[in-house]
XYZ file of C-alpha atoms in Angstrom:
114
model
C -34.356 -30.571 -24.424
C -31.100 -30.827 -26.375
C -30.257 -29.124 -29.640
C -27.437 -30.033 -32.011
C -24.889 -27.269 -32.435
C -21.713 -26.856 -34.415
C -18.864 -24.973 -32.771
C -15.635 -23.668 -34.259
C -12.751 -22.788 -31.937
C -9.320 -21.279 -32.491
C -6.621 -21.572 -29.839
C -2.984 -20.559 -29.548
C -0.802 -23.447 -28.476
C 2.828 -23.404 -27.453
C 5.152 -26.368 -26.970
C 8.691 -25.653 -25.837
C 11.714 -27.426 -24.407
C 12.059 -26.438 -20.767
C 15.793 -26.156 -20.076
C 15.294 -26.825 -16.360
C 14.132 -30.410 -16.749
C 14.785 -31.175 -20.442
C 11.069 -31.921 -20.940
C 8.684 -30.433 -23.458
C 5.917 -28.333 -21.944
C 2.771 -27.768 -23.988
C 0.251 -25.034 -23.182
C -3.093 -24.076 -24.689
C -2.862 -20.394 -23.837
C -6.567 -19.549 -23.934
C -7.683 -22.546 -21.853
C -4.752 -22.885 -19.427
C -4.220 -26.542 -20.314
C -0.677 -27.786 -19.680
C 0.991 -31.075 -20.644
C 4.537 -32.375 -20.338
C 6.339 -34.959 -22.454
C 9.745 -36.266 -23.488
C 9.327 -35.298 -27.162
C 7.962 -32.381 -29.141
C 5.678 -34.612 -31.202
C 4.232 -36.307 -28.138
C 3.642 -32.987 -26.375
C 1.821 -31.600 -29.441
C -0.368 -34.721 -29.647
C -1.098 -34.688 -25.898
C -1.960 -30.987 -25.991
C -4.329 -31.485 -28.919
C -5.984 -34.414 -27.129
C -6.312 -32.415 -23.911
C -7.855 -29.473 -25.778
C -10.404 -31.598 -27.630
C -11.262 -33.530 -24.440
C -11.749 -30.270 -22.553
C -14.049 -28.939 -25.279
C -16.096 -32.130 -25.397
C -16.521 -32.096 -21.619
C -17.529 -28.435 -21.545
C -19.933 -28.970 -24.444
C -21.856 -31.455 -22.322
C -22.606 -28.703 -19.801
C -23.271 -25.889 -22.262
C -19.841 -24.242 -22.605
C -19.836 -22.282 -19.329
C -17.686 -19.136 -19.617
C -15.597 -20.027 -16.558
C -14.356 -23.126 -18.398
C -14.034 -21.559 -21.851
C -12.274 -18.305 -21.006
C -9.456 -19.023 -18.588
C -6.145 -17.743 -19.921
C -2.883 -19.354 -18.897
C -0.660 -17.488 -16.423
C 1.271 -14.506 -17.796
C 4.623 -16.305 -17.878
C 3.350 -18.716 -20.571
C 2.102 -15.802 -22.690
C 5.498 -14.147 -22.263
C 7.279 -17.297 -23.448
C 5.009 -17.401 -26.521
C 5.637 -13.729 -27.229
C 9.400 -14.224 -26.879
C 9.395 -17.256 -29.187
C 7.279 -15.455 -31.803
C 9.581 -12.424 -31.719
C 12.677 -14.555 -32.077
C 11.180 -16.472 -34.999
C 10.283 -13.244 -36.774
C 13.584 -11.547 -35.998
C 16.362 -14.015 -36.684
C 14.973 -17.523 -37.079
C 17.468 -18.863 -34.497
C 15.094 -21.150 -32.638
C 15.309 -24.740 -33.771
C 12.078 -26.454 -34.804
C 13.288 -29.337 -32.649
C 12.940 -27.155 -29.545
C 9.500 -25.582 -29.906
C 6.184 -25.361 -31.688
C 3.970 -22.277 -31.655
C 0.783 -22.677 -33.612
C -2.876 -21.879 -33.852
C -5.200 -24.844 -33.536
C -8.582 -24.745 -35.280
C -11.003 -27.224 -33.779
C -14.472 -28.012 -35.067
C -16.871 -29.948 -32.918
C -19.823 -30.734 -35.193
C -23.143 -32.073 -33.967
C -22.485 -31.512 -30.304
C -25.506 -31.621 -28.108
C -26.079 -29.395 -25.141
C -28.982 -28.365 -23.025
C -30.992 -25.525 -24.534
């Protein structure tokens, strides 16, 4: 039997310009989803799409914890912490080089096995 459910999620997402390859890397820190793109805007869009797709796929199998709680490796968290500190301290990071944001995602009327 399936029951409709409504889920609300909040994720920390980081997109930054990787100086090694001049590409933008996007990471959903709580889900360990990583994308790469040539532009900040594209990386943000790809990361959002990847996050929503991941949630829709996991909803179909009942949101198993091993797919919902899998933090990114520590070095991504450290990059996010460094960016956040720099923003708060001296505002020297260009908005053309990074995005650090919280993404609220609602998935209404999902169905999963009860």
